[in-house]
Coordinates of C-alpha atoms in Angstrom, one line a residue:
X1 CA 116.6 112.0 61.8
X2 CA 116.2 109.0 59.9
X3 CA 113.0 107.2 60.3
X4 CA 112.4 104.1 61.9
X5 CA 112.0 101.3 59.8
X6 CA 108.6 100.9 61.2
X7 CA 107.4 104.8 60.5
X8 CA 105.3 106.3 57.9
X9 CA 106.7 109.4 57.3
X10 CA 104.2 111.5 58.6
X11 CA 105.1 110.1 62.5
X12 CA 108.9 110.7 61.3
X13 CA 107.7 114.9 60.2
X14 CA 105.6 114.6 63.4
X15 CA 108.5 113.5 65.9
X16 CA 111.2 116.1 63.8
X17 CA 108.0 118.9 64.2
X18 CA 108.3 117.9 68.4
X19 CA 111.9 117.9 68.4
X20 CA 112.8 121.4 67.2
X21 CA 109.3 123.6 68.7
X22 CA 111.1 121.9 71.6
X23 CA 114.8 123.3 71.0
X24 CA 112.9 126.6 69.8
X25 CA 111.7 127.3 73.6
X26 CA 114.6 125.4 74.8
X27 CA 115.1 127.9 77.8
X28 CA 111.4 128.0 78.9
X29 CA 111.2 124.3 78.5
X30 CA 114.0 123.8 80.9
X31 CA 113.2 126.4 83.0
X32 CA 109.1 124.9 82.8
X33 CA 111.2 121.4 83.9
X34 CA 113.5 122.8 86.8
X35 CA 110.0 124.4 88.4
X36 CA 108.1 121.6 87.9
X37 CA 111.1 119.6 89.9
X38 CA 111.3 121.8 92.4
X39 CA 107.8 122.0 92.9
X40 CA 107.7 118.4 93.2
X41 CA 110.4 118.6 95.8
X42 CA 108.6 121.3 97.7
X43 CA 106.3 118.4 98.1
X44 CA 107.6 115.3 98.7
X45 CA 109.5 117.5 102.0
X46 CA 106.8 118.5 103.3
X47 CA 105.4 115.2 105.1
X48 CA 108.3 114.7 106.4
X49 CA 107.9 118.3 107.9
X50 CA 104.5 117.7 109.1
X51 CA 105.4 114.8 110.9
X52 CA 108.9 116.1 112.8
X53 CA 106.4 119.0 113.8
X54 CA 103.6 117.1 114.8
X55 CA 106.2 115.3 116.6
X56 CA 107.1 118.3 118.6
X57 CA 104.0 119.2 119.2
X58 CA 102.9 115.5 121.0
X59 CA 105.9 115.6 122.5
X60 CA 105.6 119.5 124.6
X61 CA 109.0 120.0 122.8
X62 CA 109.7 123.6 121.1
X63 CA 108.2 122.8 117.4
X64 CA 108.3 127.1 115.9
X65 CA 111.0 126.3 113.8
X66 CA 109.2 123.6 111.6
X67 CA 105.9 125.2 112.2
X68 CA 107.6 127.4 110.1
X69 CA 109.2 125.6 107.4
X70 CA 105.7 123.9 106.4
X71 CA 104.5 127.4 106.0
X72 CA 107.7 128.3 104.1
X73 CA 106.9 125.6 102.1
X74 CA 103.3 125.8 101.1
X75 CA 103.9 129.6 100.3
X76 CA 107.0 128.0 97.5
X77 CA 104.4 125.4 96.8
X78 CA 102.2 128.3 95.4
X79 CA 104.9 130.4 93.4
X80 CA 106.6 127.5 92.1
X81 CA 102.3 126.8 91.2
X82 CA 102.5 130.0 89.7
X83 CA 105.2 129.9 87.5
X84 CA 104.5 126.5 86.1
X85 CA 101.4 128.0 84.9
X86 CA 103.1 131.0 83.3
X87 CA 105.9 129.0 81.9
X88 CA 103.2 126.4 80.3
X89 CA 101.5 128.8 78.9
X90 CA 104.2 131.1 77.5
X91 CA 105.7 127.5 76.1
X92 CA 102.5 126.2 74.5
X93 CA 101.5 129.8 73.0
X94 CA 105.4 130.0 71.4
X95 CA 105.2 126.8 70.4
X96 CA 101.8 126.6 68.6
X97 CA 103.4 129.9 66.8
X98 CA 106.4 128.3 65.3
X99 CA 104.7 124.9 64.0
X100 CA 102.0 127.6 62.3
X101 CA 104.7 129.3 60.6
X102 CA 106.8 126.8 60.0
X103 CA 103.6 124.8 58.3
X104 CA 102.0 127.8 56.6
X105 CA 105.6 128.4 54.7
X106 CA 105.9 125.1 53.8
X107 CA 102.1 125.4 52.4
X108 CA 103.1 128.6 50.5
X109 CA 106.7 126.8 49.2
X110 CA 104.7 123.7 48.1
X111 CA 101.2 125.9 46.3
X112 CA 98.4 124.3 45.5
X113 CA 99.5 120.9 45.5
X114 CA 98.9 121.4 49.8
X115 CA 95.1 120.9 49.7
X116 CA 95.3 117.8 46.8
X117 CA 95.2 115.3 50.1
X118 CA 92.3 116.7 52.3
X119 CA 90.8 120.1 51.2
X120 CA 91.9 123.6 52.0
X121 CA 89.6 123.7 55.0
X122 CA 91.5 120.4 56.9
X123 CA 94.2 122.4 56.0
X124 CA 93.0 124.9 58.0
X125 CA 91.4 123.4 60.7
X126 CA 95.2 121.4 60.7
X127 CA 97.0 124.5 60.6
X128 CA 95.1 126.8 63.2
X129 CA 93.3 123.4 66.1
X130 CA 96.3 120.9 65.3
X131 CA 98.7 123.3 65.1
X132 CA 97.4 124.5 68.9
X133 CA 97.1 121.1 70.2
X134 CA 100.5 119.8 69.0
X135 CA 102.3 123.1 70.4
X136 CA 100.7 121.3 74.2
X137 CA 103.6 118.6 73.5
X138 CA 106.6 120.6 74.7
X139 CA 105.4 121.9 78.0
X140 CA 103.6 118.5 78.9
X141 CA 107.1 116.8 78.0
X142 CA 109.3 119.1 80.2
X143 CA 106.3 118.7 83.2
X144 CA 106.1 115.1 82.4
X145 CA 109.6 113.9 84.1
X146 CA 108.2 116.1 87.5
X147 CA 104.8 114.0 87.3
X148 CA 106.5 110.7 87.4
X149 CA 108.7 112.1 90.2
X150 CA 106.0 112.6 92.6
X151 CA 104.9 108.4 92.5
X152 CA 108.5 107.7 92.4
X153 CA 109.5 110.3 94.8
X154 CA 106.6 109.1 97.5
X155 CA 107.6 105.1 96.9
X156 CA 111.4 106.9 97.9
X157 CA 110.4 107.9 100.9
X158 CA 108.2 105.1 101.5
X159 CA 111.1 103.1 101.6
X160 CA 113.4 105.6 103.9
X161 CA 110.8 105.7 106.7
X162 CA 110.5 101.7 106.9
X163 CA 110.5 98.9 103.7
X164 CA 107.9 97.5 104.8
X165 CA 106.1 100.6 103.4
X166 CA 107.4 100.3 100.2
X167 CA 106.6 97.1 99.8
X168 CA 102.7 97.4 100.2
X169 CA 102.9 100.0 97.6
X170 CA 104.8 98.1 94.4
X171 CA 102.9 95.3 95.3
X172 CA 100.1 96.7 93.3
X173 CA 103.1 98.7 91.4
X174 CA 101.9 96.3 87.7
X175 CA 98.6 97.2 87.4
X176 CA 99.0 101.6 87.5
X177 CA 101.9 101.0 85.2
X178 CA 99.4 98.9 83.1
X179 CA 96.9 101.5 83.2
X180 CA 98.6 103.9 82.2
X181 CA 100.1 102.7 79.0
X182 CA 96.7 101.2 78.1
X183 CA 95.6 105.2 78.5
X184 CA 98.2 106.2 76.1
X185 CA 97.8 104.3 73.6
X186 CA 93.4 104.6 73.5
X187 CA 93.8 108.1 73.3
X188 CA 96.0 108.2 70.8
X189 CA 93.9 106.2 69.0
X190 CA 90.6 108.7 69.7
X191 CA 92.1 111.6 69.7
X192 CA 93.0 110.9 65.9
X193 CA 90.1 109.8 64.7
X194 CA 88.3 112.9 66.5
X195 CA 90.8 115.4 64.8
X196 CA 90.1 113.7 61.7
X197 CA 86.6 113.9 61.3
X198 CA 87.5 118.4 62.7
X199 CA 89.5 118.4 59.5
X200 CA 86.1 116.8 57.5
X201 CA 83.5 118.8 59.0
X202 CA 86.3 122.0 58.7
X203 CA 87.2 120.9 54.5
X204 CA 82.7 120.7 54.0
X205 CA 81.9 123.8 55.8
X206 CA 84.6 125.2 53.4
X207 CA 83.1 124.1 50.6
X208 CA 79.4 125.6 51.1
X209 CA 81.2 128.9 52.2
X210 CA 82.9 129.2 49.1
X211 CA 79.4 127.8 47.4
X212 CA 77.2 130.2 49.0
X213 CA 75.4 131.7 46.3
X214 CA 75.1 128.4 44.0
X215 CA 73.5 126.6 47.2
X216 CA 71.3 129.7 48.1
X217 CA 70.2 130.0 44.2
X218 CA 69.7 126.0 44.5
X219 CA 67.0 125.9 48.1
X220 CA 69.3 123.0 49.3
X221 CA 70.2 124.7 52.2
X222 CA 68.7 122.1 54.8
X223 CA 70.8 119.5 52.5
X224 CA 74.3 121.4 52.7
X225 CA 74.1 121.8 56.2
X226 CA 73.2 118.0 56.5
X227 CA 76.1 116.9 54.1
X228 CA 78.6 119.7 56.8
X229 CA 77.9 118.3 59.3
X230 CA 77.7 114.2 58.8
X231 CA 81.2 113.5 60.1
X232 CA 79.5 114.9 63.3
X233 CA 78.4 111.2 64.7
X234 CA 82.1 109.7 64.7
X235 CA 83.5 113.4 66.1
X236 CA 80.7 112.7 68.6
X237 CA 81.9 108.4 69.2
X238 CA 85.6 109.7 69.2
X239 CA 84.8 112.4 72.0
X240 CA 82.9 109.9 74.2
X241 CA 85.5 107.2 73.2
X242 CA 87.8 109.9 74.7
X243 CA 86.3 110.8 77.6
X244 CA 85.3 107.2 78.3
X245 CA 89.0 105.9 78.2
X246 CA 90.4 108.7 80.6
X247 CA 87.0 108.2 82.9
X248 CA 88.0 104.9 82.6
X249 CA 91.2 105.1 83.8
X250 CA 90.4 107.7 87.2
X251 CA 87.5 105.1 88.2
X252 CA 90.6 102.5 88.2
X253 CA 93.1 104.8 89.9
X254 CA 90.6 105.7 92.3
X255 CA 89.8 101.2 92.8
X256 CA 93.6 101.0 93.2
X257 CA 94.6 103.5 94.6
X258 CA 92.3 103.2 97.8
X259 CA 93.1 100.2 98.5
X260 CA 97.1 100.7 98.7
X261 CA 97.3 103.8 100.4
X262 CA 95.2 101.8 103.3
X263 CA 97.6 99.2 102.8
X264 CA 100.1 101.8 103.5
X265 CA 98.5 103.3 106.8
X266 CA 98.0 99.2 107.6
X267 CA 101.0 98.7 107.8
X268 CA 102.0 101.5 109.3
X269 CA 100.0 101.7 112.0
X270 CA 101.3 98.3 112.9
X271 CA 104.8 99.2 112.9
X272 CA 103.5 102.2 115.2
X273 CA 102.5 100.1 117.7
X274 CA 105.7 98.3 118.1
X275 CA 107.3 101.8 118.5
X276 CA 108.9 101.2 114.9
X277 CA 107.4 104.6 114.1
X278 CA 106.2 108.0 115.4
X279 CA 102.8 109.3 115.1
X280 CA 104.5 112.3 112.5
X281 CA 106.2 108.9 110.3
X282 CA 102.4 107.7 110.5
X283 CA 101.4 111.4 108.6
X284 CA 104.0 111.2 106.8
X285 CA 103.8 108.2 105.4
X286 CA 99.9 108.6 104.6
X287 CA 100.5 111.6 102.8
X288 CA 103.6 110.1 101.2
X289 CA 101.1 107.2 100.1
X290 CA 99.2 109.6 98.4
X291 CA 101.9 111.9 96.4
X292 CA 103.0 107.5 95.2
X293 CA 99.2 106.1 94.2
X294 CA 98.2 109.7 93.0
X295 CA 98.8 109.0 89.7
X296 CA 95.2 111.2 88.6
X297 CA 98.0 113.8 87.3
X298 CA 100.2 111.6 85.6
X299 CA 97.2 110.4 83.4
X300 CA 95.8 114.1 82.4
X301 CA 99.9 114.5 81.2
X302 CA 99.2 111.1 79.4
X303 CA 96.7 111.7 77.5
X304 CA 97.2 116.1 76.7
X305 CA 100.4 114.1 75.3
X306 CA 98.9 111.5 73.5
X307 CA 96.9 114.5 72.1
X308 CA 99.5 116.3 70.8
X309 CA 100.6 113.6 69.3
X310 CA 98.1 112.2 67.2
X311 CA 97.8 116.0 66.1
X312 CA 101.4 116.7 65.5
X313 CA 101.0 113.6 63.0
X314 CA 98.3 115.5 60.8
X315 CA 101.1 118.2 60.9
X316 CA 103.1 115.7 59.8
X317 CA 101.3 114.3 56.8
X318 CA 101.6 117.9 55.8
X319 CA 105.6 118.1 55.7
X320 CA 104.6 114.7 54.0
X321 CA 104.9 117.3 50.6
X322 CA 107.9 118.2 49.7
X323 CA 108.5 122.0 49.2
X324 CA 110.7 122.4 45.5
X325 CA 114.3 122.6 45.8
X326 CA 115.7 125.9 44.2
X327 CA 119.2 126.2 42.5
X328 CA 122.0 128.6 43.2
X329 CA 122.6 129.8 38.9
X330 CA 122.2 133.4 38.3
X331 CA 119.5 134.0 34.9
X332 CA 122.5 135.8 32.9
X333 CA 121.2 138.6 30.4
X334 CA 118.5 137.7 27.5
X335 CA 114.9 138.7 26.2
X336 CA 112.7 136.4 28.2
X337 CA 112.9 133.4 25.5
X338 CA 110.9 130.7 26.9
X339 CA 111.0 127.3 26.2
X340 CA 109.1 123.7 27.0
X341 CA 110.9 120.7 26.6
X342 CA 109.7 117.3 26.2
X343 CA 107.2 118.5 29.3
X344 CA 104.8 116.0 30.2
X345 CA 102.6 116.9 34.3
X346 CA 100.0 115.0 35.5
X347 CA 97.2 116.0 37.3
X348 CA 95.0 113.1 39.6
X349 CA 96.5 110.4 37.8
X350 CA 96.2 111.7 34.4
X351 CA 99.0 113.2 32.2
X352 CA 97.0 116.8 31.1
X353 CA 99.8 117.5 29.4
X354 CA 102.5 115.2 27.7
X355 CA 105.5 115.6 25.2
X356 CA 105.0 119.5 24.8
X357 CA 108.0 121.2 23.3
X358 CA 107.5 125.2 22.6
X359 CA 109.6 127.9 22.3
X360 CA 108.2 131.8 23.2
X361 CA 111.1 133.7 21.4
X362 CA 112.2 136.9 23.9
X363 CA 110.3 139.7 23.6
X364 CA 107.0 138.5 21.6
X365 CA 103.3 137.2 22.6
X366 CA 102.2 133.5 22.7
X367 CA 98.7 133.2 23.6
X368 CA 97.7 129.7 24.6
X369 CA 93.8 128.7 23.5
X370 CA 92.5 125.3 23.8
X371 CA 89.4 124.0 25.1
X372 CA 88.4 123.7 29.0
X373 CA 90.5 121.0 30.4
X374 CA 93.3 120.7 27.8
X375 CA 95.9 122.1 30.5
X376 CA 96.5 125.7 29.5
X377 CA 96.3 127.0 33.3
X378 CA 98.9 124.3 34.1
X379 CA 101.2 125.0 31.5
X380 CA 101.0 128.6 32.2
X381 CA 102.0 127.4 36.0
X382 CA 105.0 125.0 35.1
X383 CA 106.1 128.9 32.7
X384 CA 106.7 130.4 35.6
X385 CA 107.6 127.5 37.6
X386 CA 104.1 128.2 39.8
X387 CA 104.1 124.1 39.6
X388 CA 106.9 121.7 38.0
X389 CA 106.6 118.6 35.2
X390 CA 107.0 115.2 36.0
X391 CA 109.1 115.4 33.1
X392 CA 110.7 117.4 31.1
X393 CA 112.3 120.9 31.6
X394 CA 111.1 124.2 31.4
X395 CA 113.7 127.1 30.4
X396 CA 114.0 130.9 30.5
X397 CA 116.8 132.0 28.5
X398 CA 118.8 128.8 28.2
X399 CA 118.7 127.9 32.0
X400 CA 116.4 125.5 33.8
X401 CA 113.8 126.7 35.9
X402 CA 114.5 123.7 38.3
X403 CA 118.4 125.4 38.9
X404 CA 117.5 129.6 39.3
X405 CA 117.9 130.8 42.2
X406 CA 114.6 131.4 44.2
X407 CA 114.8 135.7 44.0
X408 CA 116.8 135.8 40.1
X409 CA 113.4 133.2 39.9
X410 CA 110.6 135.9 41.4
X411 CA 111.8 138.9 39.7
X412 CA 111.9 137.5 36.5
X413 CA 108.4 136.4 35.9
X414 CA 105.5 138.4 36.8
X415 CA 101.5 136.6 37.1
X416 CA 97.8 137.7 36.9
X417 CA 95.4 135.5 36.9
X418 CA 91.3 135.6 36.8
X419 CA 90.2 135.5 39.8
X420 CA 93.3 137.6 41.7
X421 CA 94.3 137.4 45.8
X422 CA 94.8 140.9 46.9
X423 CA 97.0 140.6 49.1
X424 CA 98.2 143.6 51.7
X425 CA 96.4 145.9 53.9
X426 CA 95.6 148.9 51.4
X427 CA 95.5 149.0 47.2
X428 CA 98.4 150.1 47.2
X429 CA 100.0 147.3 49.5
X430 CA 98.3 144.8 47.6
X431 CA 99.6 146.5 44.4
X432 CA 103.1 146.5 44.9
X433 CA 103.2 143.0 46.2
X434 CA 106.4 141.6 46.1
X435 CA 108.5 144.5 45.1
X436 CA 111.7 144.5 47.4
X437 CA 110.5 148.0 47.9
X438 CA 107.8 149.8 45.9
X439 CA 107.6 153.1 44.7
X440 CA 104.0 154.9 44.4
X441 CA 105.2 157.0 40.6
X442 CA 105.5 153.0 39.6
X443 CA 102.6 151.4 41.2
X444 CA 100.4 154.5 40.4
X445 CA 101.8 154.4 36.3
X446 CA 101.3 150.3 36.3
X447 CA 97.6 151.2 38.1
X448 CA 97.2 153.6 34.5
X449 CA 98.4 150.8 32.5
X450 CA 95.8 148.2 33.9
X451 CA 93.3 150.8 33.8
X452 CA 92.2 151.0 37.5
X453 CA 94.0 154.3 38.7
X454 CA 90.2 156.7 38.1
X455 CA 88.4 154.3 40.1
X456 CA 90.8 153.5 42.2
X457 CA 91.1 157.6 43.2
X458 CA 87.4 157.4 43.5
X459 CA 87.7 154.9 46.7
X460 CA 86.9 156.7 50.0
X461 CA 90.9 157.4 50.1
X462 CA 92.5 156.2 47.3
X463 CA 95.3 154.3 47.4
X464 CA 95.4 154.0 51.2
X465 CA 92.1 152.6 51.3
X466 CA 91.8 148.9 53.0
X467 CA 91.6 146.0 50.8
X468 CA 88.9 144.6 52.2
X469 CA 86.8 148.3 52.6
X470 CA 86.7 148.9 48.8
X471 CA 84.2 147.7 47.0
X472 CA 85.1 146.8 43.1
X473 CA 83.4 144.8 40.2
X474 CA 84.6 141.6 39.5
X475 CA 86.7 143.0 36.4
X476 CA 88.4 145.7 38.8
X477 CA 89.7 143.2 41.0
X478 CA 91.1 141.2 37.4
X479 CA 92.8 145.2 36.6
X480 CA 94.1 145.4 39.9
X481 CA 95.6 141.9 39.6
X482 CA 97.3 143.6 35.9
X483 CA 98.7 146.3 37.8
X484 CA 100.3 143.9 40.2
X485 CA 101.4 142.1 37.2
X486 CA 103.3 145.8 35.6
X487 CA 104.2 146.9 38.7
X488 CA 106.4 143.5 39.3
X489 CA 107.8 143.7 35.1
X490 CA 110.1 141.1 35.0
X491 CA 111.1 139.3 31.4
X492 CA 108.4 137.6 31.8
X493 CA 105.0 137.9 32.0
X494 CA 102.2 134.9 32.3
X495 CA 98.7 135.9 32.2
X496 CA 96.6 133.6 33.0
X497 CA 93.2 134.2 31.9
X498 CA 93.9 137.5 33.4
X499 CA 91.4 139.3 30.6
X500 CA 88.7 137.3 31.4
X501 CA 86.3 139.5 32.9
X502 CA 87.1 142.9 31.0
X503 CA 84.4 144.2 28.7
X504 CA 86.2 144.6 25.2
X505 CA 87.2 148.2 25.2
X506 CA 88.9 147.9 28.3
X507 CA 90.5 144.8 27.2
X508 CA 91.4 146.1 23.9
X509 CA 93.1 149.3 25.8
X510 CA 94.9 146.5 27.6
X511 CA 96.1 144.6 24.9
X512 CA 97.2 148.1 23.4
X513 CA 98.9 148.6 25.7
X514 CA 100.4 145.3 26.7
X515 CA 101.9 144.9 22.6
X516 CA 102.9 148.4 22.5
X517 CA 104.9 149.9 25.3
X518 CA 103.7 147.5 28.3
X519 CA 106.0 146.0 31.2
X520 CA 107.8 142.7 30.2
X521 CA 109.5 141.8 27.7
X522 CA 107.8 138.4 26.8
X523 CA 104.5 137.3 26.9
X524 CA 102.4 134.2 27.8
X525 CA 98.6 134.7 27.6
X526 CA 95.9 132.3 28.0
X527 CA 92.7 133.3 26.0
X528 CA 89.2 132.6 25.6
X529 CA 88.3 135.8 23.4
X530 CA 89.4 135.4 19.1
X531 CA 90.2 139.1 19.9
X532 CA 93.3 138.3 22.3
X533 CA 94.6 135.4 20.3
X534 CA 94.4 137.5 17.4
X535 CA 96.5 140.4 18.7
X536 CA 99.1 137.9 20.0
X537 CA 102.7 137.5 17.7
X538 CA 101.3 133.3 17.4
X539 CA 98.8 130.9 19.5
X540 CA 100.2 127.5 20.6
X541 CA 96.6 124.9 19.5
X542 CA 96.6 122.8 22.7
X543 CA 94.0 119.4 22.3
X544 CA 94.3 116.5 24.0
X545 CA 97.6 118.0 26.2
X546 CA 99.3 118.1 22.9
X547 CA 100.5 121.5 20.6
X548 CA 98.5 120.4 17.6
X549 CA 99.8 123.6 15.8
X550 CA 102.1 127.1 16.5
X551 CA 100.4 129.9 14.2
X552 CA 99.2 132.8 13.4
X553 CA 95.4 133.0 14.6
X554 CA 94.5 133.9 10.7
X555 CA 96.6 131.0 9.5
X556 CA 94.7 129.1 12.1
X557 CA 91.4 130.1 11.9
X558 CA 91.1 128.4 8.5
X559 CA 91.0 125.0 10.8
X560 CA 87.0 124.4 11.1
X561 CA 88.5 122.4 15.2
X562 CA 90.4 125.6 16.0
X563 CA 87.3 128.0 15.0
X564 CA 85.2 125.5 17.5
X565 CA 87.5 126.0 20.4
X566 CA 85.9 129.2 20.0
X567 CA 82.7 128.9 19.1
X568 CA 82.8 132.2 17.1
X569 CA 81.7 132.2 13.4
X570 CA 84.2 135.5 12.7
X571 CA 87.2 136.1 15.0
X572 CA 90.4 137.0 13.2
X573 CA 90.4 140.7 13.4
X574 CA 92.8 142.0 16.4
X575 CA 90.7 144.1 19.5
X576 CA 92.2 147.0 19.0
X577 CA 90.7 147.1 15.2
X578 CA 87.2 146.5 17.1
X579 CA 84.5 147.6 19.3
X580 CA 81.8 147.2 21.2
X581 CA 81.9 146.4 24.6
X582 CA 80.7 142.9 26.1
X583 CA 77.3 142.6 28.8

């Protein structure tokens, strides 16, 4: 869809989301619209039937058939109301589920940049609360036509009884129209403020929960509580304004509608005295005047739709961050040669990496070292396209990563991290994550290579133990993450500080496996220990966002500045040559 010139990108994405969500439940939305229109039609027929039955009863003529018509219409209205309730709930649930699936997939495609705008807590609030609110829009739109048909049908029915009745009612129509427009505008504004305040509270709460041990250790629980709840005053103001808008609209409707209703009944009474209307016609006119001036339902529909559109706009803001596009090229046979050409990457407006040229020959191990903030983890993310450079390109066996098909790239590159997220129901599923057909033998072999097999077997149900029920230390979590990377295989293995929580003996044994017959032809290791760097075929020394030097660890160790990176006086020996344990 082409956005309008006066639209911001978030609004354009919001309209696209709502339009697609409506199409997703298109048949149910159509059924809801038909049921709502049928209910409105039955509601419009009932006053006429009641009026006719009353005239026949007053004339002491047979009225059984019309009384039965009235009873049938009342029963039909009850059935249609039940069907409308079921369809509305179904469409709301389906639309919210579709929005959550689409936005969750987009967030996972975008990666960490998705939370850069407002934080992970606010992002979760949008995917949960705002998606549920926006999911009500398709059903509200489907029922809105029926809500409009009620007042319009009431005016038409009054015109059919006598045109004077319709004229009286139409005299107040501009006031009601202005009222409805004001409700929609003011509700959208206040709902947007309310939802933004909710998001800020959620973001602050997520930060507090993540750092709960730090908060408790510092004894700042009350201060942190105040920080989390600081937007509560704005939330309260926005919420009160939202209800004041609807309350004021209801009060104005109550003030205007009875006057119009009274005017219609008065004119109908005059026409009755002149024998232009019957008693039944007066009853029907009174009921039609109620339908024509009953804007309460319409106000509720418009207010709900305004809140849904405000929520959809917050979802649209998520989609303004584009997901990476993948190519169609396949990887040729090769040893896993990794090459970075003139790579520049910015974060927070700062060039973290600038003009990086680096080649990792296939089948070799490169350790990346440097002080904190020099871009080691960013370089590791670029190596397997967990992030894209702002300039330059990254190639694997001569093919730019941007040109590779998604499945080819993910099969070729395996990752392990300092704090791995263990996803899946059981330990076995967590290790086999991403494998098309993980075999128990492959998973257990990978766990043995990562020295995780022993402690996994000691768990209550071994590899079938649910991840949430598996007590483990930071080092054991890292070993499970390494096992997942080893099980993945591929031609390039990237370890982003994935050995940092291991004792030196365990690190030595895993490093031996990596440099011996371990899985993965080419290894890129983000290293913080001299023992790990000493075991690599080469070391890339990052300094100030650039590659300051590439060489063997023992050669670089002659530099005082290189030694200062590790803060150690002696560190030229590979971990495999040393012993001892780390506290």
